[in-house]
Amino acid sequence: MSKVRFKRSELPPLTDKQQLELEALSQKADGDIDFEDIAPLDETFWNSATRGRDKNASVGCD
């Protein structure tokens, strides 16, 4: 998989399909969203967490 980099100020506009998906997701209650594939964050994670350390964080979307 190749990386695509954008500056926040230069993000391309959402497609109609992306906008519809976000709108549908925003209408769901938290309890209706499946989080099973996300590992829980334990005390070890939170004990070493720092705020604002990585200004160049990346996000992956399928």
PDB file of N, CA, C and O in Angstrom:
ATOM      1  N   MET A   1       0.856  -1.175   0.000  1.00  0.00           N
ATOM      2  CA  MET A   1       0.000   0.000   0.000  1.00  0.00           C
ATOM      3  C   MET A   1       0.895   1.228   0.000  1.00  0.00           C
ATOM      4  O   MET A   1       1.825   1.335   0.778  1.00  0.00           O
ATOM      5  N   SER A   2       0.619   2.167  -0.873  1.00  0.00           N
ATOM      6  CA  SER A   2       1.408   3.390  -0.929  1.00  0.00           C
ATOM      7  C   SER A   2       0.777   4.467  -0.055  1.00  0.00           C
ATOM      8  O   SER A   2      -0.419   4.454   0.208  1.00  0.00           O
ATOM      9  N   LYS A   3       1.618   5.392   0.401  1.00  0.00           N
ATOM     10  CA  LYS A   3       1.134   6.480   1.246  1.00  0.00           C
ATOM     11  C   LYS A   3       0.793   7.689   0.395  1.00  0.00           C
ATOM     12  O   LYS A   3       1.464   7.983  -0.583  1.00  0.00           O
ATOM     13  N   VAL A   4      -0.244   8.368   0.779  1.00  0.00           N
ATOM     14  CA  VAL A   4      -0.629   9.626   0.160  1.00  0.00           C
ATOM     15  C   VAL A   4      -0.571  10.670   1.252  1.00  0.00           C
ATOM     16  O   VAL A   4      -1.131  10.483   2.320  1.00  0.00           O
ATOM     17  N   ARG A   5       0.118  11.759   0.999  1.00  0.00           N
ATOM     18  CA  ARG A   5       0.278  12.787   2.026  1.00  0.00           C
ATOM     19  C   ARG A   5      -0.432  14.068   1.612  1.00  0.00           C
ATOM     20  O   ARG A   5      -0.351  14.485   0.470  1.00  0.00           O
ATOM     21  N   PHE A   6      -1.134  14.655   2.560  1.00  0.00           N
ATOM     22  CA  PHE A   6      -1.799  15.938   2.367  1.00  0.00           C
ATOM     23  C   PHE A   6      -1.527  16.812   3.581  1.00  0.00           C
ATOM     24  O   PHE A   6      -1.420  16.310   4.685  1.00  0.00           O
ATOM     25  N   LYS A   7      -1.445  18.084   3.374  1.00  0.00           N
ATOM     26  CA  LYS A   7      -1.454  19.022   4.489  1.00  0.00           C
ATOM     27  C   LYS A   7      -2.911  19.259   4.839  1.00  0.00           C
ATOM     28  O   LYS A   7      -3.779  19.227   3.965  1.00  0.00           O
ATOM     29  N   ARG A   8      -3.187  19.472   6.116  1.00  0.00           N
ATOM     30  CA  ARG A   8      -4.578  19.685   6.522  1.00  0.00           C
ATOM     31  C   ARG A   8      -5.239  20.800   5.732  1.00  0.00           C
ATOM     32  O   ARG A   8      -6.412  20.730   5.397  1.00  0.00           O
ATOM     33  N   SER A   9      -4.469  21.835   5.427  1.00  0.00           N
ATOM     34  CA  SER A   9      -5.022  22.984   4.704  1.00  0.00           C
ATOM     35  C   SER A   9      -5.245  22.697   3.223  1.00  0.00           C
ATOM     36  O   SER A   9      -5.861  23.489   2.526  1.00  0.00           O
ATOM     37  N   GLU A  10      -4.756  21.532   2.748  1.00  0.00           N
ATOM     38  CA  GLU A  10      -4.856  21.211   1.325  1.00  0.00           C
ATOM     39  C   GLU A  10      -5.611  19.914   1.057  1.00  0.00           C
ATOM     40  O   GLU A  10      -5.407  19.286   0.023  1.00  0.00           O
ATOM     41  N   LEU A  11      -6.454  19.501   1.983  1.00  0.00           N
ATOM     42  CA  LEU A  11      -7.210  18.261   1.783  1.00  0.00           C
ATOM     43  C   LEU A  11      -8.179  18.410   0.622  1.00  0.00           C
ATOM     44  O   LEU A  11      -8.819  19.456   0.470  1.00  0.00           O
ATOM     45  N   PRO A  12      -8.314  17.360  -0.197  1.00  0.00           N
ATOM     46  CA  PRO A  12      -9.286  17.433  -1.276  1.00  0.00           C
ATOM     47  C   PRO A  12     -10.705  17.395  -0.710  1.00  0.00           C
ATOM     48  O   PRO A  12     -10.929  16.852   0.378  1.00  0.00           O
ATOM     49  N   PRO A  13     -11.672  17.941  -1.419  1.00  0.00           N
ATOM     50  CA  PRO A  13     -13.048  17.891  -0.926  1.00  0.00           C
ATOM     51  C   PRO A  13     -13.566  16.453  -0.902  1.00  0.00           C
ATOM     52  O   PRO A  13     -13.104  15.607  -1.666  1.00  0.00           O
ATOM     53  N   LEU A  14     -14.510  16.198  -0.015  1.00  0.00           N
ATOM     54  CA  LEU A  14     -15.123  14.871   0.049  1.00  0.00           C
ATOM     55  C   LEU A  14     -15.938  14.606  -1.203  1.00  0.00           C
ATOM     56  O   LEU A  14     -16.585  15.506  -1.740  1.00  0.00           O
ATOM     57  N   THR A  15     -15.925  13.348  -1.627  1.00  0.00           N
ATOM     58  CA  THR A  15     -16.790  12.959  -2.742  1.00  0.00           C
ATOM     59  C   THR A  15     -18.219  12.861  -2.222  1.00  0.00           C
ATOM     60  O   THR A  15     -18.456  12.827  -1.004  1.00  0.00           O
ATOM     61  N   ASP A  16     -19.178  12.796  -3.123  1.00  0.00           N
ATOM     62  CA  ASP A  16     -20.585  12.641  -2.710  1.00  0.00           C
ATOM     63  C   ASP A  16     -20.759  11.354  -1.904  1.00  0.00           C
ATOM     64  O   ASP A  16     -21.478  11.333  -0.903  1.00  0.00           O
ATOM     65  N   LYS A  17     -20.090  10.283  -2.337  1.00  0.00           N
ATOM     66  CA  LYS A  17     -20.191   9.002  -1.636  1.00  0.00           C
ATOM     67  C   LYS A  17     -19.632   9.117  -0.222  1.00  0.00           C
ATOM     68  O   LYS A  17     -20.241   8.640   0.737  1.00  0.00           O
ATOM     69  N   GLN A  18     -18.468   9.758  -0.064  1.00  0.00           N
ATOM     70  CA  GLN A  18     -17.876   9.938   1.256  1.00  0.00           C
ATOM     71  C   GLN A  18     -18.783  10.771   2.154  1.00  0.00           C
ATOM     72  O   GLN A  18     -18.953  10.468   3.334  1.00  0.00           O
ATOM     73  N   GLN A  19     -19.365  11.805   1.598  1.00  0.00           N
ATOM     74  CA  GLN A  19     -20.253  12.668   2.375  1.00  0.00           C
ATOM     75  C   GLN A  19     -21.474  11.884   2.856  1.00  0.00           C
ATOM     76  O   GLN A  19     -21.873  12.003   4.011  1.00  0.00           O
ATOM     77  N   LEU A  20     -22.048  11.059   1.975  1.00  0.00           N
ATOM     78  CA  LEU A  20     -23.205  10.247   2.360  1.00  0.00           C
ATOM     79  C   LEU A  20     -22.840   9.245   3.455  1.00  0.00           C
ATOM     80  O   LEU A  20     -23.620   9.016   4.386  1.00  0.00           O
ATOM     81  N   GLU A  21     -21.645   8.621   3.344  1.00  0.00           N
ATOM     82  CA  GLU A  21     -21.206   7.664   4.358  1.00  0.00           C
ATOM     83  C   GLU A  21     -21.031   8.348   5.715  1.00  0.00           C
ATOM     84  O   GLU A  21     -21.422   7.801   6.750  1.00  0.00           O
ATOM     85  N   LEU A  22     -20.449   9.532   5.722  1.00  0.00           N
ATOM     86  CA  LEU A  22     -20.269  10.264   6.979  1.00  0.00           C
ATOM     87  C   LEU A  22     -21.610  10.682   7.582  1.00  0.00           C
ATOM     88  O   LEU A  22     -21.806  10.611   8.795  1.00  0.00           O
ATOM     89  N   GLU A  23     -22.525  11.104   6.738  1.00  0.00           N
ATOM     90  CA  GLU A  23     -23.848  11.490   7.231  1.00  0.00           C
ATOM     91  C   GLU A  23     -24.573  10.290   7.832  1.00  0.00           C
ATOM     92  O   GLU A  23     -25.200  10.399   8.886  1.00  0.00           O
ATOM     93  N   ALA A  24     -24.477   9.126   7.167  1.00  0.00           N
ATOM     94  CA  ALA A  24     -25.119   7.917   7.687  1.00  0.00           C
ATOM     95  C   ALA A  24     -24.497   7.513   9.019  1.00  0.00           C
ATOM     96  O   ALA A  24     -25.203   7.149   9.968  1.00  0.00           O
ATOM     97  N   LEU A  25     -23.179   7.591   9.119  1.00  0.00           N
ATOM     98  CA  LEU A  25     -22.499   7.242  10.361  1.00  0.00           C
ATOM     99  C   LEU A  25     -22.870   8.199  11.484  1.00  0.00           C
ATOM    100  O   LEU A  25     -23.065   7.791  12.629  1.00  0.00           O
ATOM    101  N   SER A  26     -22.998   9.463  11.174  1.00  0.00           N
ATOM    102  CA  SER A  26     -23.322  10.450  12.215  1.00  0.00           C
ATOM    103  C   SER A  26     -24.734  10.247  12.779  1.00  0.00           C
ATOM    104  O   SER A  26     -25.019  10.696  13.883  1.00  0.00           O
ATOM    105  N   GLN A  27     -25.585   9.568  12.030  1.00  0.00           N
ATOM    106  CA  GLN A  27     -26.949   9.313  12.487  1.00  0.00           C
ATOM    107  C   GLN A  27     -27.054   8.094  13.401  1.00  0.00           C
ATOM    108  O   GLN A  27     -28.062   7.900  14.067  1.00  0.00           O
ATOM    109  N   LYS A  28     -25.995   7.272  13.444  1.00  0.00           N
ATOM    110  CA  LYS A  28     -26.020   6.072  14.271  1.00  0.00           C
ATOM    111  C   LYS A  28     -25.746   6.425  15.731  1.00  0.00           C
ATOM    112  O   LYS A  28     -24.946   7.294  16.031  1.00  0.00           O
ATOM    113  N   ALA A  29     -26.402   5.694  16.609  1.00  0.00           N
ATOM    114  CA  ALA A  29     -26.104   5.809  18.037  1.00  0.00           C
ATOM    115  C   ALA A  29     -24.782   5.088  18.305  1.00  0.00           C
ATOM    116  O   ALA A  29     -24.433   4.138  17.601  1.00  0.00           O
ATOM    117  N   ASP A  30     -24.035   5.525  19.304  1.00  0.00           N
ATOM    118  CA  ASP A  30     -22.761   4.884  19.622  1.00  0.00           C
ATOM    119  C   ASP A  30     -22.920   3.379  19.821  1.00  0.00           C
ATOM    120  O   ASP A  30     -22.070   2.597  19.410  1.00  0.00           O
ATOM    121  N   GLY A  31     -24.001   2.971  20.431  1.00  0.00           N
ATOM    122  CA  GLY A  31     -24.240   1.557  20.681  1.00  0.00           C
ATOM    123  C   GLY A  31     -24.463   0.733  19.432  1.00  0.00           C
ATOM    124  O   GLY A  31     -24.357  -0.489  19.454  1.00  0.00           O
ATOM    125  N   ASP A  32     -24.771   1.384  18.318  1.00  0.00           N
ATOM    126  CA  ASP A  32     -25.005   0.680  17.058  1.00  0.00           C
ATOM    127  C   ASP A  32     -23.745   0.543  16.214  1.00  0.00           C
ATOM    128  O   ASP A  32     -23.772  -0.071  15.151  1.00  0.00           O
ATOM    129  N   ILE A  33     -22.645   1.113  16.666  1.00  0.00           N
ATOM    130  CA  ILE A  33     -21.386   1.044  15.922  1.00  0.00           C
ATOM    131  C   ILE A  33     -20.549  -0.095  16.477  1.00  0.00           C
ATOM    132  O   ILE A  33     -20.343  -0.209  17.683  1.00  0.00           O
ATOM    133  N   ASP A  34     -20.065  -0.974  15.592  1.00  0.00           N
ATOM    134  CA  ASP A  34     -19.286  -2.140  15.986  1.00  0.00           C
ATOM    135  C   ASP A  34     -17.821  -1.752  16.187  1.00  0.00           C
ATOM    136  O   ASP A  34     -17.136  -1.384  15.245  1.00  0.00           O
ATOM    137  N   PHE A  35     -17.350  -1.817  17.428  1.00  0.00           N
ATOM    138  CA  PHE A  35     -15.970  -1.492  17.767  1.00  0.00           C
ATOM    139  C   PHE A  35     -15.150  -2.748  18.065  1.00  0.00           C
ATOM    140  O   PHE A  35     -14.037  -2.652  18.577  1.00  0.00           O
ATOM    141  N   GLU A  36     -15.667  -3.932  17.752  1.00  0.00           N
ATOM    142  CA  GLU A  36     -15.023  -5.188  18.127  1.00  0.00           C
ATOM    143  C   GLU A  36     -13.620  -5.349  17.548  1.00  0.00           C
ATOM    144  O   GLU A  36     -12.788  -6.017  18.143  1.00  0.00           O
ATOM    145  N   ASP A  37     -13.338  -4.756  16.390  1.00  0.00           N
ATOM    146  CA  ASP A  37     -12.027  -4.935  15.770  1.00  0.00           C
ATOM    147  C   ASP A  37     -10.989  -3.929  16.269  1.00  0.00           C
ATOM    148  O   ASP A  37      -9.853  -3.921  15.825  1.00  0.00           O
ATOM    149  N   ILE A  38     -11.361  -3.101  17.233  1.00  0.00           N
ATOM    150  CA  ILE A  38     -10.438  -2.124  17.807  1.00  0.00           C
ATOM    151  C   ILE A  38      -9.995  -2.636  19.172  1.00  0.00           C
ATOM    152  O   ILE A  38     -10.819  -2.885  20.047  1.00  0.00           O
ATOM    153  N   ALA A  39      -8.693  -2.792  19.329  1.00  0.00           N
ATOM    154  CA  ALA A  39      -8.164  -3.298  20.596  1.00  0.00           C
ATOM    155  C   ALA A  39      -8.421  -2.284  21.716  1.00  0.00           C
ATOM    156  O   ALA A  39      -8.290  -1.081  21.500  1.00  0.00           O
ATOM    157  N   PRO A  40      -8.786  -2.755  22.907  1.00  0.00           N
ATOM    158  CA  PRO A  40      -8.988  -1.834  24.026  1.00  0.00           C
ATOM    159  C   PRO A  40      -7.654  -1.225  24.456  1.00  0.00           C
ATOM    160  O   PRO A  40      -6.600  -1.845  24.316  1.00  0.00           O
ATOM    161  N   LEU A  41      -7.698  -0.009  24.964  1.00  0.00           N
ATOM    162  CA  LEU A  41      -6.501   0.659  25.458  1.00  0.00           C
ATOM    163  C   LEU A  41      -6.422   0.441  26.963  1.00  0.00           C
ATOM    164  O   LEU A  41      -7.315   0.834  27.705  1.00  0.00           O
ATOM    165  N   ASP A  42      -5.337  -0.197  27.404  1.00  0.00           N
ATOM    166  CA  ASP A  42      -5.197  -0.518  28.824  1.00  0.00           C
ATOM    167  C   ASP A  42      -4.398   0.556  29.566  1.00  0.00           C
ATOM    168  O   ASP A  42      -3.972   1.555  28.992  1.00  0.00           O
ATOM    169  N   GLU A  43      -4.190   0.351  30.856  1.00  0.00           N
ATOM    170  CA  GLU A  43      -3.470   1.322  31.697  1.00  0.00           C
ATOM    171  C   GLU A  43      -2.052   1.575  31.189  1.00  0.00           C
ATOM    172  O   GLU A  43      -1.540   2.687  31.293  1.00  0.00           O
ATOM    173  N   THR A  44      -1.398   0.548  30.631  1.00  0.00           N
ATOM    174  CA  THR A  44      -0.042   0.721  30.118  1.00  0.00           C
ATOM    175  C   THR A  44      -0.019   1.786  29.031  1.00  0.00           C
ATOM    176  O   THR A  44       0.866   2.643  29.004  1.00  0.00           O
ATOM    177  N   PHE A  45      -0.998   1.748  28.152  1.00  0.00           N
ATOM    178  CA  PHE A  45      -1.078   2.758  27.096  1.00  0.00           C
ATOM    179  C   PHE A  45      -1.256   4.145  27.682  1.00  0.00           C
ATOM    180  O   PHE A  45      -0.534   5.080  27.352  1.00  0.00           O
ATOM    181  N   TRP A  46      -2.234   4.297  28.572  1.00  0.00           N
ATOM    182  CA  TRP A  46      -2.546   5.622  29.116  1.00  0.00           C
ATOM    183  C   TRP A  46      -1.433   6.167  29.996  1.00  0.00           C
ATOM    184  O   TRP A  46      -1.208   7.383  30.062  1.00  0.00           O
ATOM    185  N   ASN A  47      -0.683   5.294  30.656  1.00  0.00           N
ATOM    186  CA  ASN A  47       0.426   5.747  31.494  1.00  0.00           C
ATOM    187  C   ASN A  47       1.563   6.339  30.667  1.00  0.00           C
ATOM    188  O   ASN A  47       2.318   7.174  31.153  1.00  0.00           O
ATOM    189  N   SER A  48       1.693   5.920  29.414  1.00  0.00           N
ATOM    190  CA  SER A  48       2.778   6.442  28.575  1.00  0.00           C
ATOM    191  C   SER A  48       2.275   7.420  27.512  1.00  0.00           C
ATOM    192  O   SER A  48       3.056   7.886  26.682  1.00  0.00           O
ATOM    193  N   ALA A  49       1.002   7.740  27.532  1.00  0.00           N
ATOM    194  CA  ALA A  49       0.434   8.643  26.531  1.00  0.00           C
ATOM    195  C   ALA A  49       0.887  10.081  26.777  1.00  0.00           C
ATOM    196  O   ALA A  49       1.044  10.505  27.913  1.00  0.00           O
ATOM    197  N   THR A  50       1.112  10.808  25.682  1.00  0.00           N
ATOM    198  CA  THR A  50       1.436  12.230  25.776  1.00  0.00           C
ATOM    199  C   THR A  50       0.530  12.996  24.827  1.00  0.00           C
ATOM    200  O   THR A  50       0.143  12.477  23.782  1.00  0.00           O
ATOM    201  N   ARG A  51       0.206  14.211  25.169  1.00  0.00           N
ATOM    202  CA  ARG A  51      -0.702  15.023  24.375  1.00  0.00           C
ATOM    203  C   ARG A  51       0.079  15.874  23.370  1.00  0.00           C
ATOM    204  O   ARG A  51       1.054  16.516  23.719  1.00  0.00           O
ATOM    205  N   GLY A  52      -0.372  15.868  22.117  1.00  0.00           N
ATOM    206  CA  GLY A  52       0.169  16.761  21.108  1.00  0.00           C
ATOM    207  C   GLY A  52       1.592  16.478  20.677  1.00  0.00           C
ATOM    208  O   GLY A  52       2.226  17.316  20.074  1.00  0.00           O
ATOM    209  N   ARG A  53       2.095  15.307  20.958  1.00  0.00           N
ATOM    210  CA  ARG A  53       3.478  14.971  20.615  1.00  0.00           C
ATOM    211  C   ARG A  53       3.668  14.808  19.119  1.00  0.00           C
ATOM    212  O   ARG A  53       4.658  15.283  18.561  1.00  0.00           O
ATOM    213  N   ASP A  54       2.758  14.142  18.440  1.00  0.00           N
ATOM    214  CA  ASP A  54       2.924  13.853  17.026  1.00  0.00           C
ATOM    215  C   ASP A  54       2.015  14.750  16.193  1.00  0.00           C
ATOM    216  O   ASP A  54       0.844  14.458  16.009  1.00  0.00           O
ATOM    217  N   LYS A  55       2.557  15.817  15.685  1.00  0.00           N
ATOM    218  CA  LYS A  55       1.775  16.755  14.868  1.00  0.00           C
ATOM    219  C   LYS A  55       1.557  16.225  13.454  1.00  0.00           C
ATOM    220  O   LYS A  55       0.787  16.753  12.700  1.00  0.00           O
ATOM    221  N   ASN A  56       2.261  15.144  13.088  1.00  0.00           N
ATOM    222  CA  ASN A  56       2.158  14.589  11.736  1.00  0.00           C
ATOM    223  C   ASN A  56       1.521  13.203  11.760  1.00  0.00           C
ATOM    224  O   ASN A  56       1.982  12.291  11.104  1.00  0.00           O
ATOM    225  N   ALA A  57       0.469  13.053  12.526  1.00  0.00           N
ATOM    226  CA  ALA A  57      -0.203  11.760  12.633  1.00  0.00           C
ATOM    227  C   ALA A  57      -0.831  11.381  11.304  1.00  0.00           C
ATOM    228  O   ALA A  57      -1.214  12.228  10.515  1.00  0.00           O
ATOM    229  N   SER A  58      -0.909  10.088  11.056  1.00  0.00           N
ATOM    230  CA  SER A  58      -1.526   9.623   9.814  1.00  0.00           C
ATOM    231  C   SER A  58      -2.788   8.833  10.138  1.00  0.00           C
ATOM    232  O   SER A  58      -2.943   8.291  11.215  1.00  0.00           O
ATOM    233  N   VAL A  59      -3.682   8.812   9.180  1.00  0.00           N
ATOM    234  CA  VAL A  59      -4.953   8.122   9.329  1.00  0.00           C
ATOM    235  C   VAL A  59      -5.108   7.179   8.145  1.00  0.00           C
ATOM    236  O   VAL A  59      -4.868   7.562   7.006  1.00  0.00           O
ATOM    237  N   GLY A  60      -5.509   5.962   8.412  1.00  0.00           N
ATOM    238  CA  GLY A  60      -5.750   4.997   7.339  1.00  0.00           C
ATOM    239  C   GLY A  60      -7.232   4.762   7.162  1.00  0.00           C
ATOM    240  O   GLY A  60      -7.973   4.638   8.122  1.00  0.00           O
ATOM    241  N   CYS A  61      -7.670   4.742   5.927  1.00  0.00           N
ATOM    242  CA  CYS A  61      -9.076   4.488   5.618  1.00  0.00           C
ATOM    243  C   CYS A  61      -9.176   3.421   4.557  1.00  0.00           C
ATOM    244  O   CYS A  61      -8.380   3.381   3.624  1.00  0.00           O
ATOM    245  N   ASP A  62     -10.144   2.551   4.700  1.00  0.00           N
ATOM    246  CA  ASP A  62     -10.383   1.517   3.684  1.00  0.00           C
ATOM    247  C   ASP A  62     -11.550   1.899   2.830  1.00  0.00           C
ATOM    248  O   ASP A  62     -12.462   2.524   3.209  1.00  0.00           O
TER     249      ASP A  62
END
